[in-house]
PDB file of C-alpha atoms in Angstrom:
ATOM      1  CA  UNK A  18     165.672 160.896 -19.092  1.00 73.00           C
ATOM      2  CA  UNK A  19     163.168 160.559 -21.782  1.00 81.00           C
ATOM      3  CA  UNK A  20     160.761 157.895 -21.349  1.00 86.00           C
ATOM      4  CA  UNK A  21     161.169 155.036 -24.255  1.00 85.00           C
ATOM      5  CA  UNK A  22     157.242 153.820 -24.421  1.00 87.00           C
ATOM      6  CA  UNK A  23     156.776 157.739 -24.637  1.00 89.00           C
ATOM      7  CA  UNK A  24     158.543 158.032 -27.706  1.00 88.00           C
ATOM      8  CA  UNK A  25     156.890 154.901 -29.217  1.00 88.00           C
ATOM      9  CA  UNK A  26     154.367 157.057 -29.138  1.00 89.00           C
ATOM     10  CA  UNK A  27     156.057 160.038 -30.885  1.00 89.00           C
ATOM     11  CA  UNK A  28     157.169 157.968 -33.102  1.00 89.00           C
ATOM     12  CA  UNK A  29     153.567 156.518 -34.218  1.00 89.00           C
ATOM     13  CA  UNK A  30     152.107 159.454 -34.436  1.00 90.00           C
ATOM     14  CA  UNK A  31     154.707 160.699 -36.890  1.00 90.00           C
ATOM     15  CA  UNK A  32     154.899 157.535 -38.988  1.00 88.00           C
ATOM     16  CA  UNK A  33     150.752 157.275 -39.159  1.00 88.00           C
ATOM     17  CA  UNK A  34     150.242 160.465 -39.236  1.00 88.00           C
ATOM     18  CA  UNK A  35     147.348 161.280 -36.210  1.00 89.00           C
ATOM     19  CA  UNK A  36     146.150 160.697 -33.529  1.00 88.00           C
ATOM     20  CA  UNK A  37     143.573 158.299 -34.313  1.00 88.00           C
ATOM     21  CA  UNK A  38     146.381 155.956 -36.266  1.00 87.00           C
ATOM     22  CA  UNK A  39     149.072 156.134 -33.675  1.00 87.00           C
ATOM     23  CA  UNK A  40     146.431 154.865 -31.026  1.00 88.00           C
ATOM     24  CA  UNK A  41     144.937 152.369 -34.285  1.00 86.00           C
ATOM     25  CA  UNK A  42     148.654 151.158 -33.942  1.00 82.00           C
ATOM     26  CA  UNK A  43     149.331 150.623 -30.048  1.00 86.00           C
ATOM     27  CA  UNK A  44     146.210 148.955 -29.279  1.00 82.00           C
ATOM     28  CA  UNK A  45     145.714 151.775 -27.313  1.00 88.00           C
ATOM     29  CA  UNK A  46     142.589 154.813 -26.649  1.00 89.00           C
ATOM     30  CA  UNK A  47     142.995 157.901 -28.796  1.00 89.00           C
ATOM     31  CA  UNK A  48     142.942 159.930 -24.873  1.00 89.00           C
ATOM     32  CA  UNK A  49     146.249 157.902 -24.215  1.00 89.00           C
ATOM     33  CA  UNK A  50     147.844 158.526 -26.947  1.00 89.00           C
ATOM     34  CA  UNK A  51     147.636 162.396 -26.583  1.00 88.00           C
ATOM     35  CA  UNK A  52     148.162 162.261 -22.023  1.00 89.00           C
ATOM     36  CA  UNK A  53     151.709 160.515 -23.370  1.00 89.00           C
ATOM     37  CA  UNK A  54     152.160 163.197 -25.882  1.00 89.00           C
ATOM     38  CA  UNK A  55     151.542 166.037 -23.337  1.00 89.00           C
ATOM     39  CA  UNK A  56     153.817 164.632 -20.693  1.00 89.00           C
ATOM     40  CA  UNK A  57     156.796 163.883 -23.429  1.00 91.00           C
ATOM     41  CA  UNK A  58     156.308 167.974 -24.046  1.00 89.00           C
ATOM     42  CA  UNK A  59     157.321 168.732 -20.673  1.00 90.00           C
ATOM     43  CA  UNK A  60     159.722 166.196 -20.175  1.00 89.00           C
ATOM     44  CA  UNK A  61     161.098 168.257 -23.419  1.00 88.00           C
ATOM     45  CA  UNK A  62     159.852 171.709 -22.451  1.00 88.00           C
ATOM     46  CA  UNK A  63     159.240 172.172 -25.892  1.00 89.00           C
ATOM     47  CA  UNK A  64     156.196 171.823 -27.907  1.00 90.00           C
ATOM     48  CA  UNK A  65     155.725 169.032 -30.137  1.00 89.00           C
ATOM     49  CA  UNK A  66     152.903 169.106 -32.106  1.00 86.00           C
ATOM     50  CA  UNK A  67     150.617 171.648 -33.555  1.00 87.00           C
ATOM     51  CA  UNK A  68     146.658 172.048 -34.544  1.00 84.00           C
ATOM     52  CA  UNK A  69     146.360 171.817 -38.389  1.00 82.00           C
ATOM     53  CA  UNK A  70     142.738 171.680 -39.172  1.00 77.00           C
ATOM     54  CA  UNK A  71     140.749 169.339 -37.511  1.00 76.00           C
ATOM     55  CA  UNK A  72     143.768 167.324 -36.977  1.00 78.00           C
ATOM     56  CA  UNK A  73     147.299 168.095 -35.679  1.00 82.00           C
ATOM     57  CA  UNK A  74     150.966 167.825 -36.796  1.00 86.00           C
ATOM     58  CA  UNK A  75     154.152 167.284 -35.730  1.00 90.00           C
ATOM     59  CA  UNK A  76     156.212 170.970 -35.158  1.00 90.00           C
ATOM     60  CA  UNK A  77     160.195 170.885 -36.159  1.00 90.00           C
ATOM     61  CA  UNK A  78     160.948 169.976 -33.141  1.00 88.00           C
ATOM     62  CA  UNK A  79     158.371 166.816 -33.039  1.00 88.00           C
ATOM     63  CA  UNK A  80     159.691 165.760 -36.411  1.00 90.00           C
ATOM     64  CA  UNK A  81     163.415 165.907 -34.946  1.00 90.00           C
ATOM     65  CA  UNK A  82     162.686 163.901 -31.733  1.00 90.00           C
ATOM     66  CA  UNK A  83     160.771 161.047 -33.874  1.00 89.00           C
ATOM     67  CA  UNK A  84     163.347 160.657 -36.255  1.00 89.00           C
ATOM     68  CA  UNK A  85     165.356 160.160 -33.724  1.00 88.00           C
ATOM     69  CA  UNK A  86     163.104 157.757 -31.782  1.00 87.00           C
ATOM     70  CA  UNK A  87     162.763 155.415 -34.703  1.00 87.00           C
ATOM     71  CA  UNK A  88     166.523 154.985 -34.793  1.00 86.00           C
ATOM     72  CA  UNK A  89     166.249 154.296 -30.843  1.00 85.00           C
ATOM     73  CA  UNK A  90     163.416 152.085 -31.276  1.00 85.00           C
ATOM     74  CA  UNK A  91     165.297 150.133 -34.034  1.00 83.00           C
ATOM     75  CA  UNK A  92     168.185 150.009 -31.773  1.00 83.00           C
ATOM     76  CA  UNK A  93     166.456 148.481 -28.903  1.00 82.00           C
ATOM     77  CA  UNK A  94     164.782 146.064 -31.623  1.00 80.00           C
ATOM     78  CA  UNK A  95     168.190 144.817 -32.413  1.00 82.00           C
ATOM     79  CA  UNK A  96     169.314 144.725 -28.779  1.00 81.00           C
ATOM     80  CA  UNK A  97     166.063 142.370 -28.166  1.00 81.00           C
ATOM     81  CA  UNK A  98     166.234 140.522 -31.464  1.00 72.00           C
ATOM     82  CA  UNK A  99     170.416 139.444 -29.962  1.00 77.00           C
ATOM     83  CA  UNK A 100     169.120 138.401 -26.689  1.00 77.00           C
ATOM     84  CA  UNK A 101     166.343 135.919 -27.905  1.00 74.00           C
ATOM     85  CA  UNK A 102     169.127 134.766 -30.396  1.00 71.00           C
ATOM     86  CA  UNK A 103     171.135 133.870 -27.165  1.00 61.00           C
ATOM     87  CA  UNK A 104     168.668 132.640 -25.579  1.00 77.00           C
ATOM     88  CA  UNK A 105     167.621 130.339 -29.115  1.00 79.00           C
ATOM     89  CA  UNK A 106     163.854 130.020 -27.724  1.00 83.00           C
ATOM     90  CA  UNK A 107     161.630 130.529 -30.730  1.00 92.00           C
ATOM     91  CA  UNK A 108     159.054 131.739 -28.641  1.00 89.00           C
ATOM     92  CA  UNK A 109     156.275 134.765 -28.326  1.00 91.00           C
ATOM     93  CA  UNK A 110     154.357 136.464 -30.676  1.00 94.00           C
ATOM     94  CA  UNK A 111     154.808 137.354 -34.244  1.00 96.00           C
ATOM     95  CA  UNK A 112     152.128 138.938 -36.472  1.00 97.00           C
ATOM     96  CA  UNK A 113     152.834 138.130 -40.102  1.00 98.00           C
ATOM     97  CA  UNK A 114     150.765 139.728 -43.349  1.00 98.00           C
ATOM     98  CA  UNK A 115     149.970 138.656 -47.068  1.00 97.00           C
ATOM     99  CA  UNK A 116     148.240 139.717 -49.750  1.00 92.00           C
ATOM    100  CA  UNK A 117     144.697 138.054 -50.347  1.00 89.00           C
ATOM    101  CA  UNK A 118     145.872 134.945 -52.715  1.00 90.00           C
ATOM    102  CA  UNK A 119     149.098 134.429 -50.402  1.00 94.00           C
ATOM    103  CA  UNK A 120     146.652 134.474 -47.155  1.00 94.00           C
ATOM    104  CA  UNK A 121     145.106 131.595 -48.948  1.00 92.00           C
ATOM    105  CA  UNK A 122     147.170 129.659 -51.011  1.00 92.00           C
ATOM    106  CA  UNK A 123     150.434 129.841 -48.829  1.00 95.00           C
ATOM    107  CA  UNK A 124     149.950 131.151 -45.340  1.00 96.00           C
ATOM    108  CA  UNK A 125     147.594 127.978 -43.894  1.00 96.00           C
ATOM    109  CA  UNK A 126     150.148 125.626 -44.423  1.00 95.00           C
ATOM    110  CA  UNK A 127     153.112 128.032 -42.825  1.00 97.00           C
ATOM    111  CA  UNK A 128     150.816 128.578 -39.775  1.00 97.00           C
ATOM    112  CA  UNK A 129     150.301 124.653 -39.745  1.00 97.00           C
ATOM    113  CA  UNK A 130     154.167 124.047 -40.000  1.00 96.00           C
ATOM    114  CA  UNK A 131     155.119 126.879 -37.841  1.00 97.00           C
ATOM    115  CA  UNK A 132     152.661 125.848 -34.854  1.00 96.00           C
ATOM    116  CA  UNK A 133     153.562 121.855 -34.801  1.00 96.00           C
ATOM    117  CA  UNK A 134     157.146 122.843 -34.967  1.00 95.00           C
ATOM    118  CA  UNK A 135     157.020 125.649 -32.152  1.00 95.00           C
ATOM    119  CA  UNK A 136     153.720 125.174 -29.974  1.00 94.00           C
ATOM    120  CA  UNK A 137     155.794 128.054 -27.904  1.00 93.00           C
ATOM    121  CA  UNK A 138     155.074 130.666 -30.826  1.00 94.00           C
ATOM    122  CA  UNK A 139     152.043 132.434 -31.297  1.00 96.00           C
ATOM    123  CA  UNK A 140     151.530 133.538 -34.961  1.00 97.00           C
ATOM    124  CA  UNK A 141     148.311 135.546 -36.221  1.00 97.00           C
ATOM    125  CA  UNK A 142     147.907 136.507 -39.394  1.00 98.00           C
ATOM    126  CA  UNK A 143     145.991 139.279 -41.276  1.00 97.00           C
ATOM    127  CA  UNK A 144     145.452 139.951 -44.923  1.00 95.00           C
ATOM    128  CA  UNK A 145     146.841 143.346 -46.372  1.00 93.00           C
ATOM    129  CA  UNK A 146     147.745 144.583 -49.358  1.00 89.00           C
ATOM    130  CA  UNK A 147     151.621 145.380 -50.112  1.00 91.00           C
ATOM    131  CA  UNK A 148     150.800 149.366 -49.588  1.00 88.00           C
ATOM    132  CA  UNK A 149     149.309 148.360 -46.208  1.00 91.00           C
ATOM    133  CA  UNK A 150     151.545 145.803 -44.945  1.00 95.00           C
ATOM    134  CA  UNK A 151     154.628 148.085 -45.834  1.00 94.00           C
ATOM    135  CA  UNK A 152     154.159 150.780 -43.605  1.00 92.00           C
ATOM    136  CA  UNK A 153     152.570 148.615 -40.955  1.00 92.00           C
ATOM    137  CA  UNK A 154     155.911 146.543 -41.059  1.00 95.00           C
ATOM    138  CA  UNK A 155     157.958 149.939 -40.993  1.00 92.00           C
ATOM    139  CA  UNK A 156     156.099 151.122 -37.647  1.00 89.00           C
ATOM    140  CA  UNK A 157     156.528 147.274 -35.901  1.00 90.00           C
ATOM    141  CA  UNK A 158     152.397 146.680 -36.329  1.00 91.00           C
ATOM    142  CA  UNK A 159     153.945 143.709 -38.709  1.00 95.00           C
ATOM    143  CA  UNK A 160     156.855 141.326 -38.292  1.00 96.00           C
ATOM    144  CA  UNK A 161     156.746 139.936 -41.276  1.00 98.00           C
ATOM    145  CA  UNK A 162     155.022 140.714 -44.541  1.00 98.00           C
ATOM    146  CA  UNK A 163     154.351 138.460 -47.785  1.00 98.00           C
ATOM    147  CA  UNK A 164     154.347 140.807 -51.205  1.00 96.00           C
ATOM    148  CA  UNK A 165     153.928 140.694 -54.594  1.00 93.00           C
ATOM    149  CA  UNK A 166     155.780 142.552 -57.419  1.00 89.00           C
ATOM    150  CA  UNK A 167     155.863 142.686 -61.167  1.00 86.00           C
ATOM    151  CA  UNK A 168     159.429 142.877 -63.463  1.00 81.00           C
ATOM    152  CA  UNK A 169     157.301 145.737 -65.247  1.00 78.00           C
ATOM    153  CA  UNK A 170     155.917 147.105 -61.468  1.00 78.00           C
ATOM    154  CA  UNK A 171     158.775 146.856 -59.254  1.00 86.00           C
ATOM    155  CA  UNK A 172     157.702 147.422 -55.462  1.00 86.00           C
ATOM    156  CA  UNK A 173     159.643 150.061 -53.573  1.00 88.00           C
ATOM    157  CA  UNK A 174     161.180 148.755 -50.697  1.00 91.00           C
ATOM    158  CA  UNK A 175     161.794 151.345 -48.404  1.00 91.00           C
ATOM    159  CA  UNK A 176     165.093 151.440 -46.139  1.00 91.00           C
ATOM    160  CA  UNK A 177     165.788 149.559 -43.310  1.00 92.00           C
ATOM    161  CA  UNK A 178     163.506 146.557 -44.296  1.00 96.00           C
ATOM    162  CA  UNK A 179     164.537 143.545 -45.716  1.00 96.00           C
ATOM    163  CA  UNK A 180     163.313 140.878 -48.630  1.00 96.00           C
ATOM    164  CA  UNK A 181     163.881 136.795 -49.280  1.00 96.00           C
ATOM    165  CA  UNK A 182     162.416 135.816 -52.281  1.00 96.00           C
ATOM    166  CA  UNK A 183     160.142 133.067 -52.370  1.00 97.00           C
ATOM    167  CA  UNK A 184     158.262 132.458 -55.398  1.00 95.00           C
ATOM    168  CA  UNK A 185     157.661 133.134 -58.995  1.00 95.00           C
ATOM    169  CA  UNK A 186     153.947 132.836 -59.377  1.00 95.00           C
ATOM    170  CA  UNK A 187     152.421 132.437 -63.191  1.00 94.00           C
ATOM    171  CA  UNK A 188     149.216 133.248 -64.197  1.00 92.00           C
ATOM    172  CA  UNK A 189     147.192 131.409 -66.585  1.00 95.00           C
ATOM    173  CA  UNK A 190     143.958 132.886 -68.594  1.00 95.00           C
ATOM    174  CA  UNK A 191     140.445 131.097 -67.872  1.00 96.00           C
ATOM    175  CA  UNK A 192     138.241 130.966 -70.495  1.00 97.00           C
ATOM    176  CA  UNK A 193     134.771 129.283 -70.334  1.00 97.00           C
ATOM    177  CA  UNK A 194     134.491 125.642 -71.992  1.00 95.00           C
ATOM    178  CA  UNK A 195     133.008 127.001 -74.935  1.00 95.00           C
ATOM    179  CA  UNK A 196     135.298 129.183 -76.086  1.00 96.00           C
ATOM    180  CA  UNK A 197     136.954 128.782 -79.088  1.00 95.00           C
ATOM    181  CA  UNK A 198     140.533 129.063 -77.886  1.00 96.00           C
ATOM    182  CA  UNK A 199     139.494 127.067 -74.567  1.00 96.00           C
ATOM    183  CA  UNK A 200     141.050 123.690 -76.173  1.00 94.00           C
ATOM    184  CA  UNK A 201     144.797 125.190 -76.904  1.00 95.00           C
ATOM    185  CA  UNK A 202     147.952 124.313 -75.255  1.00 95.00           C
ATOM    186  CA  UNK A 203     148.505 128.175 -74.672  1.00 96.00           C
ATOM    187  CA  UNK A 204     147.573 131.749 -76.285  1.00 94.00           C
ATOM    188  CA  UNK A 205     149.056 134.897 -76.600  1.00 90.00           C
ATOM    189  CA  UNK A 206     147.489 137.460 -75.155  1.00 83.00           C
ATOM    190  CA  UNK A 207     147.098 139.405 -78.828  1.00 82.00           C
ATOM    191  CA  UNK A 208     144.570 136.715 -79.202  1.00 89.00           C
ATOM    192  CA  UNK A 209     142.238 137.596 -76.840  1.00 88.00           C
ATOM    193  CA  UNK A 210     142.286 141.684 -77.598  1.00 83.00           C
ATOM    194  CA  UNK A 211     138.420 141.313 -78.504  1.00 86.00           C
ATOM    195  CA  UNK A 212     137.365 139.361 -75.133  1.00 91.00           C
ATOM    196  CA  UNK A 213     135.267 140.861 -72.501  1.00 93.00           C
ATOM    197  CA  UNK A 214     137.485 140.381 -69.299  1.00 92.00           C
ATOM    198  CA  UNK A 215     136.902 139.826 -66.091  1.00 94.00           C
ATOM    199  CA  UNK A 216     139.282 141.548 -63.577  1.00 90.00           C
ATOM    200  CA  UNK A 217     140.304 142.957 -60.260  1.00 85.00           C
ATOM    201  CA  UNK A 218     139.818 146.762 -59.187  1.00 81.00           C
ATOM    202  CA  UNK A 219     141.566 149.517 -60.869  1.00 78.00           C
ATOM    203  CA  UNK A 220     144.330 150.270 -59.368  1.00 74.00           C
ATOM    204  CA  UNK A 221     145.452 146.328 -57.986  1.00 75.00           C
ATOM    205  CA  UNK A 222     148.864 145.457 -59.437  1.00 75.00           C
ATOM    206  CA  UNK A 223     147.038 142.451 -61.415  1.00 77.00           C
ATOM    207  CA  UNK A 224     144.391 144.970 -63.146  1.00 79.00           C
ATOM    208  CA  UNK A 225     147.053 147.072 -63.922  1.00 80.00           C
ATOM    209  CA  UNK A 226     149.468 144.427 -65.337  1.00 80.00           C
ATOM    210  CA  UNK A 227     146.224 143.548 -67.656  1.00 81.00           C
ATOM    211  CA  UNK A 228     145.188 147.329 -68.855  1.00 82.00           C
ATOM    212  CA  UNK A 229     149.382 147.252 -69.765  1.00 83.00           C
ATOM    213  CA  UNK A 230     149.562 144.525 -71.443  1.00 78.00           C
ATOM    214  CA  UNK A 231     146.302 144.377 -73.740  1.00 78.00           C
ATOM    215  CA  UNK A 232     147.373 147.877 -74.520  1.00 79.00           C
ATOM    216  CA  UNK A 233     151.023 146.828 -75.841  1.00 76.00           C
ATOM    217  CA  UNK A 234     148.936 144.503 -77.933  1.00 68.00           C
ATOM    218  CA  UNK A 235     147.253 147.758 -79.846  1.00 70.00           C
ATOM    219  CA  UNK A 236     143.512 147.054 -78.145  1.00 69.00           C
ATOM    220  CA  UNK A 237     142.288 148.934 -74.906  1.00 74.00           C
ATOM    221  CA  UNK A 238     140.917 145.792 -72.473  1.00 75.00           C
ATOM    222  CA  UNK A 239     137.098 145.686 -72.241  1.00 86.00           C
ATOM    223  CA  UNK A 240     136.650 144.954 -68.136  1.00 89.00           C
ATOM    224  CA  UNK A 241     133.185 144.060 -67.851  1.00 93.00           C
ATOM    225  CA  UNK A 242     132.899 143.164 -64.594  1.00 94.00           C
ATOM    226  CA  UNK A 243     135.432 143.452 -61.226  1.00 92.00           C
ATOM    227  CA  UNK A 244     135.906 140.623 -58.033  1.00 91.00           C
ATOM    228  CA  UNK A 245     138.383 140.477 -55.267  1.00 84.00           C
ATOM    229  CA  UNK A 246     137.741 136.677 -55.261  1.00 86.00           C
ATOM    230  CA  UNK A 247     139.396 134.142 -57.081  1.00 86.00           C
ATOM    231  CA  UNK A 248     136.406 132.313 -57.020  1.00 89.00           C
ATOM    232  CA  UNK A 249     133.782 135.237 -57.907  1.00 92.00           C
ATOM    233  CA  UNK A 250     135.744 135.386 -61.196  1.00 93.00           C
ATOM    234  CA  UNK A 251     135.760 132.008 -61.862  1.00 94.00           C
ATOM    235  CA  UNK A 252     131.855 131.938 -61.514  1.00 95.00           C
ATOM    236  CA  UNK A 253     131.544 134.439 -63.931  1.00 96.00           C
ATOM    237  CA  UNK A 254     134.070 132.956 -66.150  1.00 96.00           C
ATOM    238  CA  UNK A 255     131.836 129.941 -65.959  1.00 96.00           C
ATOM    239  CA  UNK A 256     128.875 131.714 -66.880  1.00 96.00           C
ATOM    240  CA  UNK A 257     130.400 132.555 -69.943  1.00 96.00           C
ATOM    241  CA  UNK A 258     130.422 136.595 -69.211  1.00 96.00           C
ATOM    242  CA  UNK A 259     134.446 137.209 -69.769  1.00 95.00           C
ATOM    243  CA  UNK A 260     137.937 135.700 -69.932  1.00 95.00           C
ATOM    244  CA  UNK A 261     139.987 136.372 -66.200  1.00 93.00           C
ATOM    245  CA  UNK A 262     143.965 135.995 -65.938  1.00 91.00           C
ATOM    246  CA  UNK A 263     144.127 133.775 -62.411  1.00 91.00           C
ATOM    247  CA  UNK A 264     147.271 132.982 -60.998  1.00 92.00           C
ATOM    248  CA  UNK A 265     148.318 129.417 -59.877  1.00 93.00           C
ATOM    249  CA  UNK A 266     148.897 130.045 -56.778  1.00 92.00           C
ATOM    250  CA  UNK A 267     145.817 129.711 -54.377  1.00 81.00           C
ATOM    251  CA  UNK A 268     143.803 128.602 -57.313  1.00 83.00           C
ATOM    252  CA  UNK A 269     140.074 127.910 -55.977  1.00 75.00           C
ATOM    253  CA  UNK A 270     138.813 124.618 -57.658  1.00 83.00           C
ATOM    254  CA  UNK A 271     137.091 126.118 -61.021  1.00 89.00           C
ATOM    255  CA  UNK A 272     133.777 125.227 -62.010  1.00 93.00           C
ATOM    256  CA  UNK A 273     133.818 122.105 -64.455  1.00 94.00           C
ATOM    257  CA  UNK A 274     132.713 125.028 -67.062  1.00 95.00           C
ATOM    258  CA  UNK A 275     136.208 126.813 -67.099  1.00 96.00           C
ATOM    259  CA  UNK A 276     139.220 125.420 -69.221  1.00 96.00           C
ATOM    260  CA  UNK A 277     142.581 127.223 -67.878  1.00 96.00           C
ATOM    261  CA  UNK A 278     144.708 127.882 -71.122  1.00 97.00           C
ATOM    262  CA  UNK A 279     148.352 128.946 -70.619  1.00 96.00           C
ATOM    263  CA  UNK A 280     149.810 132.586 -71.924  1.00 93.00           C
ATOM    264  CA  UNK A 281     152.633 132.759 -73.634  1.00 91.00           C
ATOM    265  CA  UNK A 282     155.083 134.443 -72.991  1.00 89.00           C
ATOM    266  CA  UNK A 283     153.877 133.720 -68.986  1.00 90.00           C
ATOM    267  CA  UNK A 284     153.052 136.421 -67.184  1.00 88.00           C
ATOM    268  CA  UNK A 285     154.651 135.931 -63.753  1.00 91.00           C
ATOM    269  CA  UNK A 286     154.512 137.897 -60.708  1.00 91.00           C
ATOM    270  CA  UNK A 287     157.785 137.488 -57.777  1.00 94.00           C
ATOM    271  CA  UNK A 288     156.507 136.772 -54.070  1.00 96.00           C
ATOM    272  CA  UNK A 289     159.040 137.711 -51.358  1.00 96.00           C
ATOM    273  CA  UNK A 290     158.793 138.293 -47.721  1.00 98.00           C
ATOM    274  CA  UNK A 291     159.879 141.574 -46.140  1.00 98.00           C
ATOM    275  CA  UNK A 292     161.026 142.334 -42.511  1.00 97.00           C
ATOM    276  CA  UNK A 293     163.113 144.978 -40.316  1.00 96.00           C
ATOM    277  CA  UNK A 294     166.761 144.679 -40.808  1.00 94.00           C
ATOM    278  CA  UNK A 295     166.679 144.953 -37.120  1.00 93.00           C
ATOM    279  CA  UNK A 296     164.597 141.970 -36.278  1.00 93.00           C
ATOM    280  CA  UNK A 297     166.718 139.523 -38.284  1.00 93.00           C
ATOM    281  CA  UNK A 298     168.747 137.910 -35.241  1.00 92.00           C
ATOM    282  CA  UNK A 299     165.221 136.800 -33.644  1.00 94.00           C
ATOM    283  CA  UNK A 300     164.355 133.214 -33.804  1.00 94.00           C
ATOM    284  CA  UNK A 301     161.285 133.555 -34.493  1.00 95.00           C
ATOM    285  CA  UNK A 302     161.385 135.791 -37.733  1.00 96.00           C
ATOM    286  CA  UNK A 303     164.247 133.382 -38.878  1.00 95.00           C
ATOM    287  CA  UNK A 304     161.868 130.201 -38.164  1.00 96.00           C
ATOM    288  CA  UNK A 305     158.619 131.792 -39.937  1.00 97.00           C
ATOM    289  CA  UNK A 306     160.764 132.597 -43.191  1.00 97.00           C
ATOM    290  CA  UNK A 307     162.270 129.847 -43.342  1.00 96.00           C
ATOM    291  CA  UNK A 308     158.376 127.777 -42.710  1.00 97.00           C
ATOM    292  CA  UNK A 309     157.494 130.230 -45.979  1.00 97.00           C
ATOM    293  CA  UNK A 310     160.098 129.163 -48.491  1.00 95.00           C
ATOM    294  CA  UNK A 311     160.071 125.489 -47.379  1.00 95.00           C
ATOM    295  CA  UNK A 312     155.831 125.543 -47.963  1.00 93.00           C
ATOM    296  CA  UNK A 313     156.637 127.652 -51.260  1.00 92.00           C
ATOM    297  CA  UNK A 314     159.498 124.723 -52.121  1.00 89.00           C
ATOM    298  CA  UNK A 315     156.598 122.233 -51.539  1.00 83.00           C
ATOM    299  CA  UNK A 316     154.620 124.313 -54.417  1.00 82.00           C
ATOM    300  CA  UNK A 317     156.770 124.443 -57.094  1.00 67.00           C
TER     301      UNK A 317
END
């Protein structure tokens, strides 16, 4: 019979694609990882994976076997997921993600809620972006994940997870007090073609959103300067160096220098929470979404 915790393995290796990863992923020592992987090839007797490089990869037979372990491990998930149902005990562990401004803005006061409610559940959480958290969900690193999208930047959601939507989020432009549009109600974005802006890194769904837009509005964006921090941008807003589009949610307090002016039309981003179809009976996945969309209820 083959050995289940065996084909966890398989099956990390596959989904992270080495060595290294699958161990990164079980908490486990890269020598483990590959004395499980030689003793699944002779419960087999045939071989499973294959130098390539410096690395190794999965042969046709490998790929076969941990296809079909991630339908067995999703199985036993669901088996597991129905007895803690019965059972009704939110209890354990759960490891939950979200996005830097969700980590902040959101996820202290679900962690607050979720702890006095359930002092039986342990709940860490770390901060990923969606392409992080995604695949970490897929391969059961994550239970739950909090993600952003974009109507114009729709995240892929791959198969056999599922979403709840829990926010719309809008963003607002911060100008410094000095500006001349820093008194208005609200601006279109067409306004501020000339402005110097202050933004995220290329390639984050908010830095993209901004290169899009300022582009539809016939002027290529001048991004002087780049922060992962809310509150680095702010300071620079504040120093007068730029104009930065912040959202509203997990808002630092801004620097008595900055004036936040709404955009019109809003620009608005959709927050949801994903998880594994298979998980969805457990408690304590039903509990922690529904801490997120009562703490997102209290925002709104």
């Amino acid at each position: 019979m083959l050995n289940l915790e065996r084909l966890r393995v398989l099956y990390a290796v596959w989904t992270t694609g080495s060595v290294i990863g699958a161990a990164r992923s079980l908490h486990v020592t890269t020598s483990a990882v590959s004395q499980q992987m030689a003793r699944l090839e002779r419960e087999v007797g045939q071989r499973l994976v294959e130098r390539q490089g410096r690395g190794i990869r999965l042969t046709e037979v490998g790929v076969l076997l941990a296809r079909n372990a991630g339908d067995l491990l999703n199985h036993v998930e669901r088996v597991e997921a129905s007895l803690a149902e019965h059972r009704g005990a939110i209890a354990g562990t759960l490891a939950i993600a979200a996005f830097a401004t969700a980590a902040r803005g959101l996820l202290p006061g679900v962690l607050r809620d979720l702890r006095s409610r359930y002092p039986d559940l342990s709940v860490s959480l770390s901060e990923r972006e969606p392409h992080e958290a995604i695949p970490a969900l897929s391969r059961g690193d994550l239970d739950v994940a909090v993600v952003q999208d974009w109507a114009d930047d729709v995240l892929t959601v791959p198969e056999g997870l599922s979403r709840r939507h829990l926010l719309d989020d809008v963003f607002d432009v911060a100008l410094p007090v000095d500006h001349q549009l820093a008194d208005l109600d609200s601006v279109a974005v067409k306004e501020l073609v000339g402005d110097d802006w202050i933004s995220w890194s290329d390639g984050q769904i908010c830095h993209d959103w901004l290169i899009r837009t300022l582009r539809t509005a016939g002027a290529q964006a001048r991004v002087m300067h780049t922060a992962s921090e809310h509150s680095t941008q702010l300071a620079l807003v504040a120093a007068g160096l730029g104009a930065a589009v912040v959202p509203r949610l997990g808002r630092d307090p801004a620097p008595p220098s900055v004036r936040f002016v709404a955009i019109n039309p809003p620009p608005t981003r959709r927050i949801f929470a994903l998880w594994r179809e298979s998980a969805t009976a457990r408690p304590a996945v039903g509990a922690t979404l529904d801490a997120l969309k009562r703490c997102c209820t209290n925002l709104t």
